[in-house]
XYZ file of C-alpha atoms in Angstrom:
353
model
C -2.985 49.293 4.564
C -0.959 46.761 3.374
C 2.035 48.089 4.859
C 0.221 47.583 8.309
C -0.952 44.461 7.873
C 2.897 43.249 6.807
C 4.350 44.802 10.003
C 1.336 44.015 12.408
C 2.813 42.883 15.845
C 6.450 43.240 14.859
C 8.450 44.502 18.096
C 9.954 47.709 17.249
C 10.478 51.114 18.864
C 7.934 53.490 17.745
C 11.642 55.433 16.428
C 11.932 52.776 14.218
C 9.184 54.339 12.259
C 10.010 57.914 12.780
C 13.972 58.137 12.504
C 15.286 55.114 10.706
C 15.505 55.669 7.119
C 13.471 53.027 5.314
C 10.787 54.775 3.219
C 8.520 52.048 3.709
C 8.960 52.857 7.567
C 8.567 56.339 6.861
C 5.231 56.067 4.543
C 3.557 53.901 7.000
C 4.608 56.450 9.958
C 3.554 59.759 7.675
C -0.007 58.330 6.425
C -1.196 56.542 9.632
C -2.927 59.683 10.849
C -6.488 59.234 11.643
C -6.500 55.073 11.248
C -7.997 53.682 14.678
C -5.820 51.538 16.983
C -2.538 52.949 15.435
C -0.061 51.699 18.588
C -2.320 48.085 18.407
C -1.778 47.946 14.900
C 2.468 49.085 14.603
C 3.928 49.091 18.052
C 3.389 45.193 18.553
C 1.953 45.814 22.124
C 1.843 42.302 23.862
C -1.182 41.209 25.419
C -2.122 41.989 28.746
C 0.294 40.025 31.307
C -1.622 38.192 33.850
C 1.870 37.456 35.808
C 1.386 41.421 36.810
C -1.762 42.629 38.472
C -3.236 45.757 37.710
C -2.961 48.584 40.039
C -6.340 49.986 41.252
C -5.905 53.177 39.249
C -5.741 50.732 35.927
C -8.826 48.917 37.113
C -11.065 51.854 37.088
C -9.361 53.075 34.004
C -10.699 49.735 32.321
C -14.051 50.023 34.049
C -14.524 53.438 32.582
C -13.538 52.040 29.439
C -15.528 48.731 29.698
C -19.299 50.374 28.490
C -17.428 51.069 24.314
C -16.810 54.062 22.990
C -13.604 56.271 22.515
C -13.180 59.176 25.368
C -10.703 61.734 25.979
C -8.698 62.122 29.025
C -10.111 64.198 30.896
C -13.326 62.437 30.673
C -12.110 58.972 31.162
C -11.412 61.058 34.343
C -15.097 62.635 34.910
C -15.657 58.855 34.858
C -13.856 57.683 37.472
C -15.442 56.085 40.387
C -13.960 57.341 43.816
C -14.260 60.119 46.412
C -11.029 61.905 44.849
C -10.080 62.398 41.330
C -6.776 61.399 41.086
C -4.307 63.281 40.053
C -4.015 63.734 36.230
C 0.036 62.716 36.040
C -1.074 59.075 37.505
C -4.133 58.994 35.283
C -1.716 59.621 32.692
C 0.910 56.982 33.379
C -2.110 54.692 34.286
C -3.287 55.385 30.531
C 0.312 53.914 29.122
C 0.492 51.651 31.478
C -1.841 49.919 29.964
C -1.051 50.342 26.477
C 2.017 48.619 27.219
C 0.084 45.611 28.185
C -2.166 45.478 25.351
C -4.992 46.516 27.294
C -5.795 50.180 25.381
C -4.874 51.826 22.902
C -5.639 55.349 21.215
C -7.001 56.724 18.013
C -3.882 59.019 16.665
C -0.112 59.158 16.576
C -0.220 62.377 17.903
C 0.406 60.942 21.989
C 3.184 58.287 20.761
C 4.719 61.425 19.161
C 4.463 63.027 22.173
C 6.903 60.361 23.978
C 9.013 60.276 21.081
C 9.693 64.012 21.933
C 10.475 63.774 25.129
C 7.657 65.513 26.522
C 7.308 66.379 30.656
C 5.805 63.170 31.708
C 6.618 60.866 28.961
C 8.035 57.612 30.973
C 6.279 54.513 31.449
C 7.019 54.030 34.882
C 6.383 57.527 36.582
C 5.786 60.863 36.074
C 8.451 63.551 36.109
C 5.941 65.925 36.540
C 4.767 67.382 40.467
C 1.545 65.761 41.481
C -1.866 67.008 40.504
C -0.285 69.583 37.417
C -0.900 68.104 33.737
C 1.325 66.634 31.762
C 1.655 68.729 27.689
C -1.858 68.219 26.007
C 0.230 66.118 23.231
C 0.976 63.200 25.542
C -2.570 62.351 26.215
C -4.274 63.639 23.211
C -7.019 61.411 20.752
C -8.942 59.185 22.060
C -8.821 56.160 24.252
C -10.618 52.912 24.181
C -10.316 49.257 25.840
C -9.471 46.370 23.534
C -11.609 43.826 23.824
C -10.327 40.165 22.300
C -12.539 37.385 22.348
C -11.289 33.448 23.079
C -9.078 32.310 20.135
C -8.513 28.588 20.110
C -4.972 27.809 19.902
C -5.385 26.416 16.462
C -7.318 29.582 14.628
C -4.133 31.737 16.651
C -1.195 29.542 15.154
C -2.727 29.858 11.915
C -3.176 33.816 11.638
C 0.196 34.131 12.768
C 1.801 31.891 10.203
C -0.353 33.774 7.694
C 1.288 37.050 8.978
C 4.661 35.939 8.741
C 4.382 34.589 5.022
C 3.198 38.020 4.427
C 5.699 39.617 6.116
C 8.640 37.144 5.436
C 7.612 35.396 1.987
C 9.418 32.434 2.744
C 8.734 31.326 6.814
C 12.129 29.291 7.998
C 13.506 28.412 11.824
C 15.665 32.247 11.593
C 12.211 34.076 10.991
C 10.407 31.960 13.896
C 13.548 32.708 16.059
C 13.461 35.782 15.182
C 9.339 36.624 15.969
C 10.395 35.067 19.678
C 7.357 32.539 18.893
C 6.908 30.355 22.190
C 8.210 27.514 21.677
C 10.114 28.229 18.656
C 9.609 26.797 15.398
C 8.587 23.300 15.895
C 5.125 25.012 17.661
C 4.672 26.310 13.698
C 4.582 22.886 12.241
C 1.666 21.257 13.074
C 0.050 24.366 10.986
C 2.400 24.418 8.557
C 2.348 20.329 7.537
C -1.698 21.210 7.600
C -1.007 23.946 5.261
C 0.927 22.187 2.827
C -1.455 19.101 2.779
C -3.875 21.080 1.402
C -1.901 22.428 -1.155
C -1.809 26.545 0.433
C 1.884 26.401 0.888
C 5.259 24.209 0.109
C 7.753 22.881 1.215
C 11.241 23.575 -0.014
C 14.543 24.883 -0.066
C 14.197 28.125 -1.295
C 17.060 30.248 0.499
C 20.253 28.900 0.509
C 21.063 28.580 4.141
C 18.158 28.869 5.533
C 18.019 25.750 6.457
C 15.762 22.683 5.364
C 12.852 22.918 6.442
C 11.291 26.292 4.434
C 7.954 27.224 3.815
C 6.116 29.206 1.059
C 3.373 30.045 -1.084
C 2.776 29.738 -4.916
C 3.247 33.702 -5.308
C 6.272 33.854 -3.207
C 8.278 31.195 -5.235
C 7.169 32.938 -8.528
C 8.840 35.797 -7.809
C 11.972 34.431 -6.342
C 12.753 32.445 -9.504
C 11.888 35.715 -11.429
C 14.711 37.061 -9.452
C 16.469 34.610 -10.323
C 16.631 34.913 -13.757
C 17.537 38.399 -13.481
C 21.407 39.628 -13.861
C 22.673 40.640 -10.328
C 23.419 43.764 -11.734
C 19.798 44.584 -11.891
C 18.645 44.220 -8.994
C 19.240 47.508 -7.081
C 21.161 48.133 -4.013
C 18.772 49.446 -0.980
C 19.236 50.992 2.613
C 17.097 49.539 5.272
C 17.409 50.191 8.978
C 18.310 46.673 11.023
C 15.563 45.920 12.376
C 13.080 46.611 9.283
C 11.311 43.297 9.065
C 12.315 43.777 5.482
C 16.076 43.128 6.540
C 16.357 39.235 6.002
C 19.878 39.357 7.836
C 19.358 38.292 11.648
C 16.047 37.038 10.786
C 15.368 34.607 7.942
C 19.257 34.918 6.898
C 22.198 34.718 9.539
C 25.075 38.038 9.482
C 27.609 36.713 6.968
C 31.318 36.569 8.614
C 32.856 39.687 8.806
C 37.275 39.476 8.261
C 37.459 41.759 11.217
C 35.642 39.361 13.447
C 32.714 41.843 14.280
C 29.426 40.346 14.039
C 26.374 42.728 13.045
C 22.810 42.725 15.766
C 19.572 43.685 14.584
C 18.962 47.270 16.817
C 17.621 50.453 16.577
C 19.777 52.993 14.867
C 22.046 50.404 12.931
C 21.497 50.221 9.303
C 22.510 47.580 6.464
C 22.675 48.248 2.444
C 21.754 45.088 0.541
C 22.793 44.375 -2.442
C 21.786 41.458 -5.323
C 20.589 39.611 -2.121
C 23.369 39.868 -0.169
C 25.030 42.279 2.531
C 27.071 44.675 0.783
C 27.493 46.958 4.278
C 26.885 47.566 7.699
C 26.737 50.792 9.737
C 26.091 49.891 13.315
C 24.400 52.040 16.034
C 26.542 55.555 16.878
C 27.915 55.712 13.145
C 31.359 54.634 14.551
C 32.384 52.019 12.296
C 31.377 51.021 9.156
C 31.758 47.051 7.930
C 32.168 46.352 3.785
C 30.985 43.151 3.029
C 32.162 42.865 -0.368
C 35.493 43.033 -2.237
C 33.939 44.481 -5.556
C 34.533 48.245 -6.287
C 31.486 49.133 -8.131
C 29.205 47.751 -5.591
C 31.570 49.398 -2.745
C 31.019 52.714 -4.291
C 27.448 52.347 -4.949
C 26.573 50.815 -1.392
C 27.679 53.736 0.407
C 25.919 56.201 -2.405
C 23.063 54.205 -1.006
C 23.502 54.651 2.268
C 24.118 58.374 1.892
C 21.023 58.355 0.129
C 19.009 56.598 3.192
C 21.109 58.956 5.840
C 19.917 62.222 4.332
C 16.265 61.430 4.841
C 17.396 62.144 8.868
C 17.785 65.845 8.725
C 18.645 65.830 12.285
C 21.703 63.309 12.336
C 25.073 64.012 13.009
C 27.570 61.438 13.418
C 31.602 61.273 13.009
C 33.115 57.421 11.353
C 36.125 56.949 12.767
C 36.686 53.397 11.136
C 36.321 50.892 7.705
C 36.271 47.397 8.568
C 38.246 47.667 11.925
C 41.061 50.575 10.223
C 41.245 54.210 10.848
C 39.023 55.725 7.760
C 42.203 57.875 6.804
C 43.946 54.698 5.695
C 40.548 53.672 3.611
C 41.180 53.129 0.555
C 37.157 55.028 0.259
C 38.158 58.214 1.255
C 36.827 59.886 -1.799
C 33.797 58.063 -2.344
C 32.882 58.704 1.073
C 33.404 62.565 0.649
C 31.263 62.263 -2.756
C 28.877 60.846 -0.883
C 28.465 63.884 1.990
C 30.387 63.338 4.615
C 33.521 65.763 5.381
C 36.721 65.442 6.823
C 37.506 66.030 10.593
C 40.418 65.337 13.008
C 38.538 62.182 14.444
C 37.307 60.385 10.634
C 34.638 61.892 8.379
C 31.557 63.795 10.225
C 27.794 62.937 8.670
């Protein structure tokens, strides 16, 4: 549960938690089963946009829906008001329709996995399937329910989203507001946080080097970073996180150190970082094309990409071929070996995965 609460209302593609290779990402995708409001809980659904009316299809949807309770599909459909049933593929991009605004949500993973597989059906926008015939069972399946959210004064809102970034983050600074797309950015945080830190919850301080100077944390939080500290940098472990992990500091709390060959790293789905005694020891970017080094010592070299192999296996299903390291054919690497030590194997265009 804590891993929920710590990624509540991040913005990430379901994948994210079903492909990437962070085994915090994977526990939290593997023991969700059977925890209500799974997609309002992970998949950071916004809330419902006034700026786009509902169609009349979603209306009676949410009138079905309005009395409580959790109903299947098919008898959300018994329930709808009208001289014709409509035709189960619309009542079935209706239902997503409105998950996507915030305004439902289901009881198990088994209907996001059903997307994720590319099921008959599975869009957002339309069906692919003829009208009137059903889209597979494991699209629709669990239950379905309207979210109901009371009036939250602007005030009580700021505050339980600064609390859920200094769980998520540790330390809140301008990258990590930046990064959460808060309106207004982080000056619309510091009203809270000055109230915070006059009554002695958080501090202020310069706790990351470049992150700025205006930083943010609890008592905890700053315990354990001087804990860290003290320890050697050898100690500290090297670990493979997809990009946009909320764990990933880099694009976030932390800018992308400069890279010699001029390319500059994005948080997105399918790229992946190893971090190393705090600090970016590589980057594999989306495709598996090119792979960036980020540090000139050997030993962490060789055990970065040990890492990453590590992280990469945990895909069963992924193939990809590196053609590059940092911006040079991978033939003229000088990490041919370790690379080959590390699974992948040689091919005419660089080394397959």
């Amino acid at each position: 549960m804590t891993l929920l609460l710590e990624r509540h209302g991040v913005l990430n593609p379901a994948a994210a938690f079903t492909r990437e290779p962070s085994p915090v990402a994977q526990a939290v995708y593997q023991d969700i089963d059977g925890l209500a409001r799974v997609i309002e809980q992970l998949a950071g659904v916004a809330l419902p946009d006034s700026a786009q009316p509902l169609t009349a299809l979603q209306q009676a949807i949410l009138e079905a829906l309005s009395h409580g309770g959790a109903w299947f599909a098919h008898e959300i459909m018994a329930k709808l008001d009208g001289p014709e049933t409509p035709p189960s593929a619309e009542v079935y991009a209706a239902l997503w329709q409105l998950v996507w605004q915030g305004a439902i949500a289901t009881d198990s993973w088994i209907a996001l996995r059903g997307l994720l597989l590319g099921s008959p059906g599975a869009t957002r926008s339309r069906p692919t399937r003829g009208p009137g015939r059903s889209p597979r069972v494991n699209t629709i399946a669990g239950r379905w329910s309207r979210l109901t959210r009371g009036d939250i004064s602007p005030t009580r809102q700021a505050l339980a989203l600064v609390e859920n970034m200094l769980d998520r983050y540790g330390v809140i600074t301008r990258g990590s507001a930046i990064s959460e797309q808060i309106p207004g950015g982080f000056p619309a945080l510091q009203t809270v946080l000055r109230g915070m830190e006059d009554a002695g919850r958080i501090m202020r301080g310069r706790f990351i080097t470049g992150a700025g100077g205006t930083q943010f944390a609890d008592a905890v939080t700053i315990e354990q970073l001087r804990e860290l500290a003290q320890q050697p940098a050898d100690a500290i472990a090297a670990v493979a996180l997809a990009a946009m992990d909320p764990a990933n500091p880099f694009g976030a709390t932390l800018g992308w150190p400069v890279h010699p060959s001029g390319v500059r790293p994005v948080r997105r789905l399918g790229a992946r970082v190893v971090i190393a005694a705090g600090k970016l020891a590589l980057y594999l970017p989306q495709g598996g094309k090119d792979l960036l080094i980020f540090t000139d010592d050997d030993a962490q070299q060789h055990a970065a990409i040990v890492t990453l192999a590590v992280a990469l296996k945990r895909e069963k299903s992924l193939s990809f071929t590196l053609e590059t390291v940092n911006g040079q054919p991978v033939s003229q690497s000088p990490l041919i070996n370790v690379l080959r030590h590390a699974g992948f194997s040689r091919v005419p265009q660089g080394f397959s995965w």
